[in-house]
Short mmCIF file of C-alpha atoms in Angstrom, two decimals:
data_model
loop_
_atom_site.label_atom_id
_atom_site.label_comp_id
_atom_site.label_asym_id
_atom_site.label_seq_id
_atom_site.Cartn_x
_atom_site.Cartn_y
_atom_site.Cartn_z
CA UNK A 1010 26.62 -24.13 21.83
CA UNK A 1011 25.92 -27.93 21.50
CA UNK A 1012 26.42 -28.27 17.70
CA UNK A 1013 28.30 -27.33 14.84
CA UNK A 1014 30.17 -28.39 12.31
CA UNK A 1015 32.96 -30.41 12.81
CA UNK A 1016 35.97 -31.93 11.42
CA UNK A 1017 37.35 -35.27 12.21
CA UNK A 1018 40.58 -34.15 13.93
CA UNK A 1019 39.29 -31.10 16.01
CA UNK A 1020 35.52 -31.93 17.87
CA UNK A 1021 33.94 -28.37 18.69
CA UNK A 1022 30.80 -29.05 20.27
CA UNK A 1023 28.92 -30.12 22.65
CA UNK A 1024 29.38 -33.13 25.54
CA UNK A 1025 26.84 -34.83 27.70
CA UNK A 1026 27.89 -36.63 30.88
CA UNK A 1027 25.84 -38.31 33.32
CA UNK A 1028 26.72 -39.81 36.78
CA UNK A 1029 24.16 -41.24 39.47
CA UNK A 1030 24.14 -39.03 42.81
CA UNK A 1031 26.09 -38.10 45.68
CA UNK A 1032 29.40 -39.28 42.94
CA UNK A 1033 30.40 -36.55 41.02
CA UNK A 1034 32.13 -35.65 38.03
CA UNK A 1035 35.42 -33.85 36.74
CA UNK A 1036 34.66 -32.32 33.93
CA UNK A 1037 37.84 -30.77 32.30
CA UNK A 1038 37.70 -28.99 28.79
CA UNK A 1039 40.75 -28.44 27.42
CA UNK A 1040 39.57 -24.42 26.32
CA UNK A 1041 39.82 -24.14 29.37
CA UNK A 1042 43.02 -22.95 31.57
CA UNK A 1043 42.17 -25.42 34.64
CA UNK A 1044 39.74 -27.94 35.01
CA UNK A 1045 36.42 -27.58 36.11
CA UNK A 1046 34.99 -29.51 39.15
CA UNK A 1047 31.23 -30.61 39.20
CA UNK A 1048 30.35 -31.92 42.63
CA UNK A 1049 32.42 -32.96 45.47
CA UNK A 1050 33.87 -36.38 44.49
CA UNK A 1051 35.23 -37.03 41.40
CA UNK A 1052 34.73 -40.17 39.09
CA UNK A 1053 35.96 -38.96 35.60
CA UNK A 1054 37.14 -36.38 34.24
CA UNK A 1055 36.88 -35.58 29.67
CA UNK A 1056 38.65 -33.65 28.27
CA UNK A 1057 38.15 -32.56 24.81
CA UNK A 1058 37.67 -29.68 22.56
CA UNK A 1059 33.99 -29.41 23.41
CA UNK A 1060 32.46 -25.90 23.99
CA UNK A 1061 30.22 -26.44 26.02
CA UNK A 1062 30.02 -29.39 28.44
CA UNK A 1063 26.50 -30.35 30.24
CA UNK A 1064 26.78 -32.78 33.57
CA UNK A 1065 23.68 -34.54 34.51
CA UNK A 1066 22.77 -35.65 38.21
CA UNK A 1067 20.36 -36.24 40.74
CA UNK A 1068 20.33 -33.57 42.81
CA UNK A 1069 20.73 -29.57 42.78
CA UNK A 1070 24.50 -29.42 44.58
CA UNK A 1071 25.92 -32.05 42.10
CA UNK A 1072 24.51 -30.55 39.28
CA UNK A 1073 25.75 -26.49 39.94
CA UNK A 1074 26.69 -24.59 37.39
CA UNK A 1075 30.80 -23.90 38.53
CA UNK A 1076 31.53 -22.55 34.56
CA UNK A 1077 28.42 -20.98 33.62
CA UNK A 1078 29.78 -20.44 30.06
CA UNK A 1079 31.15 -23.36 29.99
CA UNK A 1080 29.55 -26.31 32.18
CA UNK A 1081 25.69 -26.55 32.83
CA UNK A 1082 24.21 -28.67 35.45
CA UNK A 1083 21.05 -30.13 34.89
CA UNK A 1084 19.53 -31.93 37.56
CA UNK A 1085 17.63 -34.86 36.82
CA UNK A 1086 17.39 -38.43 37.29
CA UNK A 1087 18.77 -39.98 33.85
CA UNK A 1088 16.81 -43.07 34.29
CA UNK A 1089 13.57 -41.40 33.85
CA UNK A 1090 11.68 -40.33 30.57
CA UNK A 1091 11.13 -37.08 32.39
CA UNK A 1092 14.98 -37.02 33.28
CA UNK A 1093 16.11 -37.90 29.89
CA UNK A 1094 14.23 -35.16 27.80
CA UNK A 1095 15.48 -32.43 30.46
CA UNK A 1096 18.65 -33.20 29.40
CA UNK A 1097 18.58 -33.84 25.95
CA UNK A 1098 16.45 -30.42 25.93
CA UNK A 1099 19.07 -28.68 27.07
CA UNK A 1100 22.06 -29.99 24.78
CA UNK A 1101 19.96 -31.63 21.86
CA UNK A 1102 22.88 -32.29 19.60
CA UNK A 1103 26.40 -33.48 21.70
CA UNK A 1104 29.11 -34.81 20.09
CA UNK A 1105 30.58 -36.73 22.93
CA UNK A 1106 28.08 -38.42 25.04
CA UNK A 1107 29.36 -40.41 28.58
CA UNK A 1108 26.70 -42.65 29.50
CA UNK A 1109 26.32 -43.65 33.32
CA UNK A 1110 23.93 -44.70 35.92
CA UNK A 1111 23.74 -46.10 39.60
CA UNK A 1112 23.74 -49.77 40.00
CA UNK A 1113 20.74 -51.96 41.83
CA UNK A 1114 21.46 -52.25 45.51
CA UNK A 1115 23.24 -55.33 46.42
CA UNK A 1116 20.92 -58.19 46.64
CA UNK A 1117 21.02 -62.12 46.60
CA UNK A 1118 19.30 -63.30 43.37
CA UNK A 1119 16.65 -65.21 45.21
CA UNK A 1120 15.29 -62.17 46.95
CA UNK A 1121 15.29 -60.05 43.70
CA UNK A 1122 11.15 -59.04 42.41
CA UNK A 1123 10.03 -58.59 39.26
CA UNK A 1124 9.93 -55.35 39.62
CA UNK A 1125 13.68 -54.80 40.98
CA UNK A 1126 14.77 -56.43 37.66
CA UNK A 1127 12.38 -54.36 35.35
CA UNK A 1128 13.70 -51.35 37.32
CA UNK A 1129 17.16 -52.61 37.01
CA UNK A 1130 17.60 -53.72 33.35
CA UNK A 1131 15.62 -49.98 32.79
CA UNK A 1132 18.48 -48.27 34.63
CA UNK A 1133 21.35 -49.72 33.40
CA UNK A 1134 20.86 -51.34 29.50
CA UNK A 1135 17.87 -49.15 28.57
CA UNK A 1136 18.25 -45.94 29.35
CA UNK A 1137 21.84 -45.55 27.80
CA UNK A 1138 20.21 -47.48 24.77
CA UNK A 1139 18.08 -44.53 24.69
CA UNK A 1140 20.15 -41.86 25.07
CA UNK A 1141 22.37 -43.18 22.42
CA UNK A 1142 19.65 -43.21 19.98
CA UNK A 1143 18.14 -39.90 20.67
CA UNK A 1144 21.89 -38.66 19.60
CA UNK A 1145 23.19 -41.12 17.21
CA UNK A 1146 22.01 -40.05 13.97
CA UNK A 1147 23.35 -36.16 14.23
CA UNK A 1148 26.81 -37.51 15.47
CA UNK A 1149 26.82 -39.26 11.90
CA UNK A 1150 25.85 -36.49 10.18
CA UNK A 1151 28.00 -34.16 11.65
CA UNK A 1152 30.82 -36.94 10.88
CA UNK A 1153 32.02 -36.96 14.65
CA UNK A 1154 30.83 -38.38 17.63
CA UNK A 1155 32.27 -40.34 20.56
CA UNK A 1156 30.29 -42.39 23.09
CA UNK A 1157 31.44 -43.85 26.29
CA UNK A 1158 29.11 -46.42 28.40
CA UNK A 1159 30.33 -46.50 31.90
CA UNK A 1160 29.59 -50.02 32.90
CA UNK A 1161 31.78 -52.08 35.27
CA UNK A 1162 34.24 -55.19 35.52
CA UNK A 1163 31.40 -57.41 36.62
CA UNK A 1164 30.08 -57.84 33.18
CA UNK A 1165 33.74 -59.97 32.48
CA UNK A 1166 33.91 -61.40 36.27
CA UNK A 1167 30.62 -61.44 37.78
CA UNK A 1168 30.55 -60.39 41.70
CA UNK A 1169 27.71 -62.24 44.32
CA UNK A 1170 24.99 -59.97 44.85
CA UNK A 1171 25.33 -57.66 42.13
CA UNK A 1172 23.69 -60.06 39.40
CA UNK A 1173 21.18 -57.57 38.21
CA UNK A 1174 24.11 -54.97 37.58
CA UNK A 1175 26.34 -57.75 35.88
CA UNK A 1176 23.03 -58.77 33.89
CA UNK A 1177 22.09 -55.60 32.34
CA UNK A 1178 25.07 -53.86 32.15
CA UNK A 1179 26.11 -57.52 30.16
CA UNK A 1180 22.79 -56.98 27.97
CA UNK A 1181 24.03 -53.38 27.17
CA UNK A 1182 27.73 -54.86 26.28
CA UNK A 1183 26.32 -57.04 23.57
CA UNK A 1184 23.63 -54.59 22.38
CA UNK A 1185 26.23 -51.89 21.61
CA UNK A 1186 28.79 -54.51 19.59
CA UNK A 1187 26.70 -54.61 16.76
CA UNK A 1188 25.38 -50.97 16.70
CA UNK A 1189 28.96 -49.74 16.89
CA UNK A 1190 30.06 -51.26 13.80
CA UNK A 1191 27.40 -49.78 12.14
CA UNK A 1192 28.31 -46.48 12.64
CA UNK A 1193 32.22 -46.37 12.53
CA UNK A 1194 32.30 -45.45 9.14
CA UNK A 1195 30.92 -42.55 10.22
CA UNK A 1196 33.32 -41.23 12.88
CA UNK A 1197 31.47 -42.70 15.48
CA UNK A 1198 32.10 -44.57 17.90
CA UNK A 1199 30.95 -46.61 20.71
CA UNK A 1200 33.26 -48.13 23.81
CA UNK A 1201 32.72 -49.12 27.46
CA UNK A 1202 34.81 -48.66 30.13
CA UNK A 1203 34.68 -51.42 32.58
CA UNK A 1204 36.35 -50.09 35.78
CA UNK A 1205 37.35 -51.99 38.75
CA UNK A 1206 37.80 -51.00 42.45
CA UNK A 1207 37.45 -47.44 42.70
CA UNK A 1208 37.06 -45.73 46.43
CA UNK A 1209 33.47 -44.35 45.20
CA UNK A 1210 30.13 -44.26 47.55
CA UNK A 1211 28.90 -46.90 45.11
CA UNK A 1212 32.19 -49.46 46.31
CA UNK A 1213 31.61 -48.17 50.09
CA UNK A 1214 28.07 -49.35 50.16
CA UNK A 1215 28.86 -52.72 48.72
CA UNK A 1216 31.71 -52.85 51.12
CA UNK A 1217 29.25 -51.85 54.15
CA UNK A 1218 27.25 -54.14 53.18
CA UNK A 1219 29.23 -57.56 52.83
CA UNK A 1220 30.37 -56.27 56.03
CA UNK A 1221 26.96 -56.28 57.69
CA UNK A 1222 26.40 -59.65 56.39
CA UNK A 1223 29.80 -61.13 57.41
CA UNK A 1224 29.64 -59.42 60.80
CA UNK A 1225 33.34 -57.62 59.45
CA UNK A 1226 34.48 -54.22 59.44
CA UNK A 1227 34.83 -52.09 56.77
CA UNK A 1228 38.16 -52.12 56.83
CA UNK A 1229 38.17 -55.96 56.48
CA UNK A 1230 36.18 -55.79 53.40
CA UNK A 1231 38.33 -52.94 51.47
CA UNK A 1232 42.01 -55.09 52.95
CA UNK A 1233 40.59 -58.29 51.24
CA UNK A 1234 39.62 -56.75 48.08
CA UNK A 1235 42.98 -55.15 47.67
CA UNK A 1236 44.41 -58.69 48.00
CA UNK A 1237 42.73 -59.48 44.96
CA UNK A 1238 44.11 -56.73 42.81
CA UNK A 1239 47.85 -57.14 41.61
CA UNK A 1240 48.46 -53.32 41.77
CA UNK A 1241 48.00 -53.40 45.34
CA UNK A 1242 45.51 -50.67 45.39
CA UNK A 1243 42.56 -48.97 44.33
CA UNK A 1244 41.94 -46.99 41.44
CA UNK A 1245 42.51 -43.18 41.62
CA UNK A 1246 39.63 -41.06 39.92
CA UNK A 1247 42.47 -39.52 37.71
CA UNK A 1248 43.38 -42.65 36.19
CA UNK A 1249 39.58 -43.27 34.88
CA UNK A 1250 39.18 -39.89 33.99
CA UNK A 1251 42.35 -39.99 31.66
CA UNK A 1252 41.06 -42.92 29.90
CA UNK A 1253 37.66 -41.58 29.58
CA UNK A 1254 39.11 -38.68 28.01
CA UNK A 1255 40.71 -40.15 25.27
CA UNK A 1256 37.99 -42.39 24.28
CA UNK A 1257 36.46 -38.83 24.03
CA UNK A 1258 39.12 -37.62 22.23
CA UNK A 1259 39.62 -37.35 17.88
CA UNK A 1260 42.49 -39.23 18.91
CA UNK A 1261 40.95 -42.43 19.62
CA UNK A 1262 38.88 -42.77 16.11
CA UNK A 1263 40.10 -45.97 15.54
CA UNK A 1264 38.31 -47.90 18.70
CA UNK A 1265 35.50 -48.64 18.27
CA UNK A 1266 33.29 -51.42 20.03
CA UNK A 1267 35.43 -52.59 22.76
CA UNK A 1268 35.41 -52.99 26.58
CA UNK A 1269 38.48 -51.56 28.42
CA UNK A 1270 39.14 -53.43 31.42
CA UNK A 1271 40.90 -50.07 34.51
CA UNK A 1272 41.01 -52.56 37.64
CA UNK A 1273 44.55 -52.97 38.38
CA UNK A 1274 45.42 -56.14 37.08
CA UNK A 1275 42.39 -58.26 39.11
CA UNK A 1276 40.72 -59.76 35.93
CA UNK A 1277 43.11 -62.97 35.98
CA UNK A 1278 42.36 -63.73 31.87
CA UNK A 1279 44.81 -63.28 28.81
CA UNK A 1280 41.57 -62.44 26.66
#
């Protein structure tokens, strides 16, 4: 089921994740004994009382149904109209809703068309905008609801080449502040994860690619990005997925509006 009636401490229903293709999702429900992989690499795992749990991605083999009472793949591309109402068709009324979406391929500002940043600010601010809205107003009602924008630590320390991502995903940031407030009083709220360097496809292309350009290896790239980060390392998948989780959790009621840094220590500010 994707709705019922809930009570503050004990969400019931319904959660909708999405994720961009070939990365994958964890999802784990804690009704269930073990956790339930969707995919083959895993970016995040949620855990929370929901019933059922529906994970959203591009193609077929992400989007398999491994827990058909449980987990329901819908494949899609989120960033589509088309996309969008396939999902929300198929779990109309979540509780907990995990918004995410690939980034624009890394490209120097200059070289950037109109439409790249239509496509881009469409992909990454509007579309969870959307999604959020289409969902919003039953999450009050029901007096629970719990939504998680996956965005990244560019939008507090920009990185060259990615200034469409920083840009929208920076748009989306301020958009949600004020919406957020508006519905905390209603056991609802709205956070973003900002996550750091995390050995995804999505950090492996980047890293291919300043490689390309610098005439570097690989390796290069990843060794002088883990100079940068004080933990001396890259994020496990775990680690995300743990925080996701309790954002998704009754638990976390009180947070509302904020952007949670998960980078190891490599944003250098007190604020």
């Amino acid at each position: 089921m994707c709705s019922s009636d809930l009570a503050t401490e004990k969400p019931t229903a319904g959660a909708i994740v999405t994720a961009p293709s070939p990365v994958a999702v964890v999802v784990r429900v804690n009704v269930l004994p073990e956790p339930v992989t969707v995919g083959t690499e895993p970016l995040a795992t949620v855990k929370s009382a929901a019933d059922t749990v529906l994970f959203c991605a591009f193609d077929k083999g992400d989007a398999r149904d491994d827990s058909p009472s449980r987990v329901h793949g819908v494949a899609a591309d989120v960033g589509t109209e088309q996309g969008r109402a396939a999902l929300l068709a198929a779990c109309p009324a979540p509780d907990i809703l995990v918004n995410n979406n690939g980034g624009p391929p890394a490209k120097d500002f200059r070289a950037l068309s109109h439409a790249d940043m239509v496509k881009g600010v469409e992909g990454n601010m509007i579309t969870p905008i959307v999604l959020i809205q289409a969902v919003i107003d039953g999450m009050a009602q029901r007096r629970f609801g719990r939504i998680i924008n996956i965005t990244s630590g560019s939008v507090k320390a920009p990185i060259p080449n990615l200034d469409l991502s920083s840009g929208a995903r920076a748009g989306l940031t301020a958009f949600i502040a004020g919406v957020a407030r508006q519905v905390a009083k209603d056991n609802v709220t709205i956070n973003n994860i900002l996550p750091g360097a995390f050995w995804t496809d999505r950090l492996k292309y980047i890293s291919e690619q300043a490689a390309k350009a610098r005439g570097i290896s690989v390796d290069d790239v990843r060794n002088e990005r883990l100079r940068t980060i004080p933990a001396g390392r890259l994020g496990e998948p775990g680690e995300f997925g743990e925080l996701c989780a309790f954002l998704a959790s009754a638990q976390a009621g009180y947070i509302t509006g904020q952007n949670l840094l998960i980078d190891g220590g490599a944003f250098p500010g007190a604020f």
